[in-house]
Amino acid sequence: MFPIEKYHYASSVDDAIQALAADEKSKIIAGGTDVLVRLHEGDTEYGCLVDINGLNKLKEIRIDDDGNIYIGSLATCTEIMEHEIIRKHLPMLVESLATIGGPQVRNTATMGGNICNGAVSADSGCAALVHEFDLVIEGREGERMESINGFHTGPGRTILNHSDLLKYFLVRPEQYEGFSGSYIKYAMRGAMDIATIGCGAMLRMDGQYIDTLKLAFAVAAPTPIRCPNAEKAAEKQIPTDETLEAIADAVEEDVKPRTSWRATKEFRLHIIRTLAKRVTKQAVENQGGAC
Amino acid sequence: MQTINIKLTINNKKYEMDVDIRKSLMDLLREMGFTSVKQGCGVGECGACTVLVDDVSVDSCLYLAVWANNKAIRTAEGECKDGRLSPVQEAYVEEGAVQCGFCTPGLIMATTSFLEKNKGKKLSREEVKKGHAGNLCRCTGYQTIINAAITAGKK
Ligand code: FES
Ligand code: FES
């Protein structure tokens, strides 16, 4: 049995926020694939739960007339991956969610959880960063919007206040229209593994030139990150081997990999260079170009 | 002890009960006698505890029992109808995909949901592997399991 001391099943967003505010020890439980693992290990920090699974509105995925896409924070990885709107407009998000766990985990894990638990290795983090997701959050002072840029502040840390609840992600049409993307996860196993390095790119061509490259990494720094130097190196360049090499050189300025039991810093840097080139090339090809 | 009253169906039979909020669905099902649901790792790595919740496969060890409220649960016990094995169960027998059997009920449910989801599609071995990535087996080496899934898909 899980060592849960206190449990509140939230009946509305407001109710959830009040319950969070009422007890500083309380934590949100969504899909449970992280929280229940912690509890199974006896981690008493997770003993007071506010369960948001009854908030059906937060499961919604939809698009409005202007092309803004809304992804509810409680939508599971599988629900997002299989959704027509997402498959059509955000294929790179589909690719990255597909690398999470196995089917059973994806069937319960939520993207809201993947982003809010602040994991350095969040597979959906790269897609969120390159598509510049906005996060619509409800807190004690009402609703506010935050950008994914700057949302993660360190390993396991985000800008969220204790009684904040992420309601949905918002993706604007200018963040996906005309772009092609690619995500590659490097891990020791082909499935059910945590990324050693995750890398996602989104790219738009202008004739034979790269108009815009957006590049993001997971596990390459204390938070998922964007790579301004590498992106700049790609700008207005013809995608040749030299350009890819220049992107790989520039990306070294963007990342801060470290040594862990999974891989050494040097090996991570090697993968980072390789993946930066590979996802860029793949994204160019996905746009019908050649490298 | 905090309890919540839930109503659910398990293998098409209705139940109503008060459940301890600390229980996983796996704990609950095993206590009720559905011991096909195995506890392997307890942390969502092995799939031995796989059941279907509204026809979606989940690791019941990482699923609170109270979440089963108003849901339809399927376990391997219920796949066998009127003493006849389901096509998936039959295929596991035919292909010799069962050795010690500990992983089998979870895998049967994983295959069942995978095939229901991909009905009518021609499936490659690679797709079958991906669809079963959440289940570990220490005995078979997986080839017979993949064979079983493919055979069952043709039934
Ligand atoms: S016991 Fe549930 S996944 Fe291993
Ligand atoms: S048959 Fe023994 S674990 Fe799979």
Coordinates of C-alpha atoms and ligand atoms in Angstrom, one line a residue:
Chain A
M1 CA 0.0 0.0 0.0
F2 CA 1.2 3.5 -0.8
P3 CA 2.1 5.6 2.3
I4 CA -0.6 8.2 1.6
E5 CA -1.6 10.2 4.7
K6 CA -4.0 12.6 3.3
Y7 CA -5.9 12.5 0.0
H8 CA -8.2 15.0 -1.6
Y9 CA -10.1 14.3 -4.8
A10 CA -10.5 17.7 -6.3
S11 CA -14.0 18.6 -7.7
S12 CA -12.9 21.7 -9.6
V13 CA -9.8 23.7 -10.5
D14 CA -10.6 26.1 -7.6
D15 CA -11.1 23.3 -5.2
A16 CA -7.7 21.9 -6.2
I17 CA -6.0 25.2 -5.6
Q18 CA -7.7 25.7 -2.3
A19 CA -6.7 22.2 -1.2
L20 CA -3.1 22.9 -2.2
A21 CA -3.1 26.3 -0.5
A22 CA -4.5 24.7 2.7
D23 CA -1.5 22.4 3.2
E24 CA 2.0 23.2 2.3
K25 CA 2.9 19.6 2.2
S26 CA 0.4 18.8 -0.4
K27 CA 1.3 17.7 -3.9
I28 CA -0.6 17.2 -7.1
I29 CA -1.1 13.8 -8.5
A30 CA -2.1 13.5 -12.2
G31 CA -1.2 10.3 -14.1
G32 CA 0.7 9.0 -11.2
T33 CA 3.6 7.4 -13.1
D34 CA 6.1 9.5 -11.2
V35 CA 4.3 10.2 -7.9
L36 CA 3.2 6.6 -7.3
V37 CA 6.8 5.4 -8.0
R38 CA 8.1 7.8 -5.3
L39 CA 5.4 6.7 -2.9
H40 CA 6.2 3.0 -3.6
E41 CA 9.8 3.8 -2.7
G42 CA 8.4 5.2 0.6
D43 CA 9.1 8.9 -0.1
T44 CA 7.0 10.6 2.5
E45 CA 7.3 14.0 0.7
Y46 CA 4.4 12.7 -1.4
G47 CA 2.2 11.7 1.5
C48 CA -0.4 14.5 1.0
L49 CA -2.1 14.3 -2.4
V50 CA -4.5 16.5 -4.3
D51 CA -5.9 14.3 -7.0
I52 CA -6.8 16.2 -10.1
N53 CA -8.0 13.3 -12.2
G54 CA -11.7 14.2 -11.9
L55 CA -11.1 17.5 -13.7
N56 CA -12.3 16.3 -17.1
K57 CA -12.0 19.7 -18.7
L58 CA -8.2 19.4 -18.4
K59 CA -8.2 16.4 -20.7
E60 CA -9.4 18.4 -23.7
I61 CA -7.4 18.7 -26.9
R62 CA -8.7 21.2 -29.4
I63 CA -7.9 23.8 -32.1
D64 CA -9.7 27.2 -32.5
D65 CA -10.6 29.0 -35.7
D66 CA -7.3 31.0 -35.6
G67 CA -5.3 27.8 -35.4
N68 CA -4.4 28.0 -31.7
I69 CA -4.0 24.5 -30.4
Y70 CA -5.0 23.8 -26.7
I71 CA -3.6 20.6 -25.0
G72 CA -5.1 20.0 -21.6
S73 CA -2.5 19.3 -18.9
L74 CA -4.3 16.0 -18.0
A75 CA -4.3 14.6 -21.6
T76 CA -2.2 11.4 -21.6
C77 CA 0.7 10.8 -23.9
T78 CA -1.3 8.3 -25.9
E79 CA -4.3 10.7 -26.2
I80 CA -2.1 13.4 -27.5
M81 CA -0.2 11.1 -29.8
E82 CA -3.3 9.7 -31.4
H83 CA -5.2 13.0 -31.7
E84 CA -5.8 14.0 -35.3
I85 CA -5.0 17.7 -34.7
I86 CA -1.7 16.9 -33.0
R87 CA -0.7 14.4 -35.7
K88 CA -1.4 16.9 -38.4
H89 CA 0.2 20.0 -36.9
L90 CA 2.7 18.9 -34.2
P91 CA 4.2 15.6 -35.6
M92 CA 7.4 16.2 -33.7
L93 CA 5.5 16.3 -30.4
V94 CA 4.1 12.9 -31.4
E95 CA 7.6 11.6 -32.1
S96 CA 8.9 12.7 -28.8
L97 CA 5.9 11.4 -26.7
A98 CA 6.4 8.0 -28.5
T99 CA 9.8 7.6 -26.9
I100 CA 8.3 7.8 -23.3
G101 CA 8.1 4.5 -21.4
G102 CA 6.0 1.7 -22.9
P103 CA 2.3 1.7 -23.9
Q104 CA 1.0 1.2 -20.4
V105 CA 3.0 4.2 -19.1
R106 CA 2.0 6.4 -22.0
N107 CA -1.6 5.4 -21.4
T108 CA -1.6 7.0 -18.0
A109 CA 1.3 9.5 -17.9
T110 CA 0.2 13.1 -18.7
M111 CA 2.2 15.7 -20.6
G112 CA 1.3 18.2 -17.8
G113 CA 3.2 15.9 -15.4
N114 CA 6.1 15.4 -17.7
I115 CA 6.6 19.2 -17.9
C116 CA 5.7 20.2 -14.4
N117 CA 7.8 17.7 -12.5
G118 CA 10.8 19.5 -14.0
A119 CA 12.7 16.4 -15.1
V120 CA 15.9 17.3 -16.9
S121 CA 15.1 14.3 -19.2
A122 CA 11.5 15.3 -20.0
D123 CA 11.0 13.9 -23.5
S124 CA 8.2 16.3 -24.3
G125 CA 10.3 19.2 -23.1
C126 CA 12.2 19.7 -26.4
A127 CA 8.9 19.8 -28.4
A128 CA 7.5 22.3 -25.9
L129 CA 10.6 24.5 -26.2
V130 CA 10.8 24.6 -30.0
H131 CA 7.1 25.1 -30.4
E132 CA 7.3 27.8 -27.7
F133 CA 4.4 26.5 -25.8
D134 CA 2.5 28.9 -23.5
L135 CA 1.3 27.5 -20.2
V136 CA -2.0 28.6 -18.8
I137 CA -1.8 28.3 -15.1
E138 CA -4.4 28.9 -12.4
G139 CA -3.2 30.1 -9.0
R140 CA -4.4 31.9 -5.9
E141 CA -4.4 35.2 -7.8
G142 CA -6.3 33.8 -10.7
E143 CA -5.2 32.8 -14.2
R144 CA -1.9 33.7 -15.8
M145 CA 0.1 32.7 -18.8
E146 CA 3.8 31.7 -18.7
S147 CA 6.1 30.8 -21.5
I148 CA 7.9 27.5 -21.5
N149 CA 11.1 29.5 -22.0
G150 CA 12.3 30.0 -18.5
F151 CA 9.7 27.7 -17.0
H152 CA 12.3 25.2 -15.8
T153 CA 14.7 26.7 -13.3
G154 CA 16.7 23.6 -12.3
P155 CA 16.6 19.9 -11.9
G156 CA 13.1 19.1 -10.6
R157 CA 12.4 22.8 -10.3
T158 CA 10.0 25.1 -12.1
I159 CA 8.6 28.6 -11.7
L160 CA 5.3 27.2 -10.4
N161 CA 4.2 28.3 -6.9
H162 CA 3.0 25.7 -4.5
S163 CA -0.7 26.2 -5.1
D164 CA -0.5 26.6 -8.9
L165 CA -2.2 24.3 -11.3
L166 CA -1.3 24.0 -14.9
K167 CA -4.5 23.9 -16.9
Y168 CA -3.4 23.6 -20.5
F169 CA -0.7 24.2 -23.1
L170 CA -1.3 26.7 -25.8
V171 CA 0.5 26.4 -29.2
R172 CA 0.1 29.3 -31.6
P173 CA -0.1 28.8 -35.3
E174 CA 3.1 30.8 -36.0
Q175 CA 4.9 28.2 -33.9
Y176 CA 4.1 25.3 -36.2
E177 CA 2.9 26.5 -39.6
G178 CA 5.5 26.0 -42.3
F179 CA 7.9 24.1 -40.0
S180 CA 9.1 20.6 -40.2
G181 CA 10.6 18.8 -37.2
S182 CA 12.5 15.9 -35.9
Y183 CA 13.2 14.4 -32.5
I184 CA 15.8 11.8 -31.6
K185 CA 16.3 10.3 -28.2
Y186 CA 19.6 8.6 -27.4
A187 CA 19.2 6.0 -24.7
M188 CA 20.8 2.8 -23.7
R189 CA 17.7 0.8 -24.5
G190 CA 15.3 1.1 -27.4
A191 CA 12.3 1.6 -25.1
M192 CA 11.4 2.0 -21.4
D193 CA 14.5 4.1 -20.8
I194 CA 15.4 7.6 -19.7
A195 CA 17.1 9.7 -22.3
T196 CA 20.9 10.0 -22.1
I197 CA 20.4 12.9 -24.5
G198 CA 17.2 14.0 -26.2
C199 CA 17.3 16.4 -29.1
G200 CA 14.5 18.1 -31.1
A201 CA 14.6 20.5 -34.0
M202 CA 12.1 22.5 -35.9
L203 CA 13.0 24.1 -39.1
R204 CA 11.7 26.3 -41.9
M205 CA 13.3 26.7 -45.3
D206 CA 13.3 29.7 -47.5
G207 CA 14.1 28.3 -50.9
Q208 CA 17.5 26.6 -50.5
Y209 CA 18.3 28.5 -47.3
I210 CA 17.5 27.7 -43.8
D211 CA 15.2 30.5 -42.7
T212 CA 14.8 29.4 -39.1
L213 CA 16.1 26.6 -37.0
K214 CA 14.9 26.0 -33.5
L215 CA 16.9 23.4 -31.6
A216 CA 16.4 22.1 -28.1
F217 CA 18.0 19.5 -25.8
A218 CA 17.1 17.4 -22.8
V219 CA 19.7 16.2 -20.4
A220 CA 22.3 18.5 -21.9
A221 CA 22.1 21.0 -19.1
P222 CA 20.3 21.3 -15.7
T223 CA 17.0 21.9 -17.5
P224 CA 15.7 21.2 -21.0
I225 CA 17.2 24.1 -23.1
R226 CA 17.0 25.9 -26.4
C227 CA 20.2 26.5 -28.3
P228 CA 20.5 30.2 -29.4
N229 CA 24.1 29.8 -30.7
A230 CA 23.4 26.8 -32.8
E231 CA 20.2 28.4 -34.1
K232 CA 22.1 31.5 -35.2
A233 CA 24.8 29.4 -36.9
A234 CA 22.0 27.9 -39.1
E235 CA 20.3 31.1 -40.0
K236 CA 20.3 32.0 -43.7
Q237 CA 22.7 29.1 -44.5
I238 CA 22.4 26.5 -47.2
P239 CA 22.2 23.2 -45.4
T240 CA 25.5 21.7 -46.4
D241 CA 27.9 19.5 -44.4
E242 CA 29.8 22.6 -43.4
T243 CA 26.7 24.2 -42.1
L244 CA 25.9 21.1 -40.0
E245 CA 29.5 21.2 -38.7
A246 CA 29.1 24.9 -37.8
I247 CA 25.9 24.1 -35.9
A248 CA 27.6 21.3 -34.0
D249 CA 30.5 23.7 -33.1
A250 CA 28.1 26.4 -32.0
V251 CA 25.9 24.0 -29.9
E252 CA 28.9 23.4 -27.6
E253 CA 28.4 27.0 -26.4
D254 CA 24.7 26.3 -25.6
V255 CA 25.0 23.1 -23.5
K256 CA 26.3 22.2 -20.1
P257 CA 26.3 18.4 -20.0
R258 CA 27.6 16.6 -16.9
T259 CA 28.9 13.2 -15.9
S260 CA 26.4 10.8 -14.3
W261 CA 26.3 7.0 -14.1
R262 CA 24.5 7.0 -17.4
A263 CA 27.2 8.7 -19.4
T264 CA 30.3 10.9 -19.0
K265 CA 30.3 14.5 -19.9
E266 CA 32.6 13.9 -22.9
F267 CA 30.4 11.2 -24.3
R268 CA 27.3 13.3 -23.8
L269 CA 29.0 16.2 -25.7
H270 CA 29.8 13.8 -28.5
I271 CA 26.2 12.7 -28.7
I272 CA 25.0 16.3 -28.5
R273 CA 27.1 17.3 -31.6
T274 CA 26.0 14.2 -33.5
L275 CA 22.3 14.7 -32.7
A276 CA 22.3 18.4 -33.5
K277 CA 23.5 17.5 -37.0
R278 CA 21.2 14.6 -37.3
V279 CA 18.0 16.2 -36.3
T280 CA 18.7 19.3 -38.4
K281 CA 19.4 17.1 -41.5
Q282 CA 16.2 15.1 -40.8
A283 CA 14.2 18.3 -40.4
V284 CA 15.5 19.6 -43.7
E285 CA 14.6 16.3 -45.4
N286 CA 11.2 16.3 -43.8
Q287 CA 10.6 19.7 -45.5
G288 CA 11.5 18.1 -48.8
G289 CA 15.1 19.5 -48.9
A290 CA 18.4 17.8 -49.0
C291 CA 21.5 18.0 -46.9
Chain B
M1 CA -8.2 5.0 7.3
Q2 CA -9.6 7.1 4.4
T3 CA -12.0 5.2 2.1
I4 CA -14.0 6.1 -0.9
N5 CA -17.0 4.3 -2.3
I6 CA -16.5 3.1 -5.9
K7 CA -18.6 1.3 -8.4
L8 CA -16.9 -0.6 -11.2
T9 CA -17.2 -3.7 -13.3
I10 CA -14.6 -6.3 -13.4
N11 CA -14.7 -8.8 -16.3
N12 CA -18.3 -7.6 -16.9
K13 CA -19.5 -8.2 -13.4
K14 CA -20.7 -5.2 -11.3
Y15 CA -19.2 -4.4 -7.9
E16 CA -19.6 -1.6 -5.4
M17 CA -17.3 -1.2 -2.4
D18 CA -15.4 1.1 -0.1
V19 CA -11.8 1.2 -0.9
D20 CA -8.8 2.4 1.0
I21 CA -7.3 5.3 -0.9
R22 CA -3.8 3.9 -0.3
K23 CA -4.5 0.9 -2.4
S24 CA -3.3 0.3 -6.0
L25 CA -5.7 -1.3 -8.4
M26 CA -3.3 -4.2 -8.4
D27 CA -3.7 -4.7 -4.6
L28 CA -7.5 -4.5 -4.9
L29 CA -7.7 -7.0 -7.7
R30 CA -5.4 -9.5 -6.1
E31 CA -7.3 -9.3 -2.8
M32 CA -10.5 -9.9 -4.7
G33 CA -9.0 -13.1 -6.1
F34 CA -8.0 -11.9 -9.5
T35 CA -4.5 -13.3 -9.0
S36 CA -3.7 -13.4 -12.7
V37 CA -2.6 -9.8 -11.9
K38 CA 1.0 -10.2 -10.8
Q39 CA 3.2 -7.9 -8.9
G40 CA 6.7 -7.8 -10.4
C41 CA 8.5 -4.5 -10.0
G42 CA 5.7 -2.4 -8.5
V43 CA 6.9 0.7 -10.4
G44 CA 5.7 0.4 -14.0
E45 CA 8.7 -1.3 -15.5
C46 CA 7.7 -4.9 -16.1
G47 CA 4.0 -5.0 -17.1
A48 CA 3.2 -8.1 -15.1
C49 CA 0.3 -6.2 -13.5
T50 CA -1.2 -5.1 -16.8
V51 CA -5.0 -4.9 -16.9
L52 CA -7.4 -3.0 -19.2
V53 CA -9.3 0.0 -17.9
D54 CA -12.0 0.9 -20.3
D55 CA -10.1 -1.2 -22.9
V56 CA -6.9 0.8 -22.3
S57 CA -3.8 -1.1 -21.0
V58 CA -2.4 0.2 -17.8
D59 CA 0.1 -1.0 -15.1
S60 CA -2.3 -1.6 -12.3
C61 CA 0.6 -1.2 -9.8
L62 CA 0.8 2.5 -10.7
Y63 CA -3.0 3.1 -10.7
L64 CA -4.9 4.0 -7.6
A65 CA -7.8 1.7 -6.9
V66 CA -10.1 4.7 -6.4
W67 CA -9.5 5.7 -10.1
A68 CA -11.4 2.6 -11.1
N69 CA -14.6 4.3 -10.1
N70 CA -17.1 4.0 -12.9
K71 CA -14.6 2.1 -15.1
A72 CA -14.7 -1.3 -16.7
I73 CA -11.7 -3.5 -15.8
R74 CA -10.6 -6.5 -17.7
T75 CA -8.1 -9.1 -16.4
A76 CA -6.8 -12.3 -18.0
E77 CA -9.4 -14.3 -16.0
G78 CA -12.2 -12.6 -17.9
E79 CA -10.7 -13.2 -21.4
C80 CA -11.6 -16.9 -21.1
K81 CA -15.3 -17.2 -21.8
D82 CA -17.5 -20.3 -21.2
G83 CA -14.4 -22.3 -20.6
R84 CA -12.9 -21.3 -24.0
L85 CA -9.6 -19.4 -24.2
S86 CA -9.6 -16.1 -26.1
P87 CA -7.9 -16.1 -29.5
V88 CA -4.9 -14.3 -27.9
Q89 CA -4.7 -16.9 -25.1
E90 CA -5.0 -19.7 -27.6
A91 CA -2.2 -18.2 -29.7
Y92 CA 0.1 -18.0 -26.7
V93 CA -0.4 -21.8 -26.1
E94 CA 0.0 -22.7 -29.8
E95 CA 3.2 -20.7 -30.1
G96 CA 4.8 -22.0 -26.9
A97 CA 5.0 -18.4 -25.6
V98 CA 4.5 -19.5 -22.0
Q99 CA 7.3 -20.8 -19.8
C100 CA 7.2 -20.0 -16.1
G101 CA 4.1 -18.0 -16.9
F102 CA 4.6 -15.2 -14.5
C103 CA 4.6 -12.5 -17.2
T104 CA 1.9 -14.2 -19.2
P105 CA -1.4 -12.7 -17.9
G106 CA 0.1 -9.2 -18.2
L107 CA 1.3 -9.9 -21.7
I108 CA -2.0 -11.5 -22.7
M109 CA -3.7 -8.2 -21.7
A110 CA -1.0 -6.1 -23.5
T111 CA -1.5 -8.2 -26.7
T112 CA -5.3 -8.0 -26.4
S113 CA -5.3 -4.2 -26.2
F114 CA -2.7 -3.9 -28.9
L115 CA -4.6 -6.1 -31.3
E116 CA -8.0 -4.4 -30.5
K117 CA -6.4 -1.1 -31.3
N118 CA -4.8 -2.3 -34.5
K119 CA -7.7 -4.3 -35.8
G120 CA -7.5 -5.1 -39.5
K121 CA -3.9 -3.8 -39.8
K122 CA -1.1 -5.9 -41.1
L123 CA 1.5 -5.7 -38.3
S124 CA 5.3 -5.9 -38.7
R125 CA 7.4 -7.6 -36.0
E126 CA 8.8 -4.2 -35.2
E127 CA 5.3 -2.8 -34.5
V128 CA 4.5 -5.8 -32.3
K129 CA 7.7 -5.3 -30.4
K130 CA 6.9 -1.6 -29.8
G131 CA 3.4 -2.5 -28.7
H132 CA 4.8 -4.9 -26.1
A133 CA 7.7 -2.7 -24.9
G134 CA 6.1 -2.3 -21.5
N135 CA 6.3 -6.0 -20.6
L136 CA 9.3 -8.0 -19.5
C137 CA 9.7 -11.7 -19.7
R138 CA 12.6 -13.5 -18.1
C139 CA 12.1 -16.8 -19.8
T140 CA 11.1 -16.9 -23.4
G141 CA 13.5 -14.5 -25.2
Y142 CA 10.4 -12.8 -26.6
Q143 CA 10.4 -14.4 -30.1
T144 CA 7.5 -16.8 -29.3
I145 CA 5.6 -14.0 -27.7
I146 CA 5.9 -11.9 -30.9
N147 CA 4.9 -15.0 -32.9
A148 CA 1.8 -15.4 -30.6
A149 CA 0.8 -11.8 -31.1
I150 CA 1.1 -12.1 -34.9
T151 CA -0.8 -15.4 -34.9
A152 CA -3.5 -14.0 -32.7
G153 CA -3.8 -11.0 -35.0
K154 CA -4.7 -13.3 -37.9
K155 CA -7.5 -15.1 -35.9
Ligands
FES1 S1 4.3 -4.8 -11.2 FE1 3.4 -3.2 -12.3 S2 4.7 -2.8 -13.9 FE2 5.8 -4.2 -12.7
FES2 S1 7.4 -16.9 -19.2 FE1 8.6 -16.7 -17.4 S2 8.7 -14.5 -17.3 FE2 7.8 -14.8 -19.2

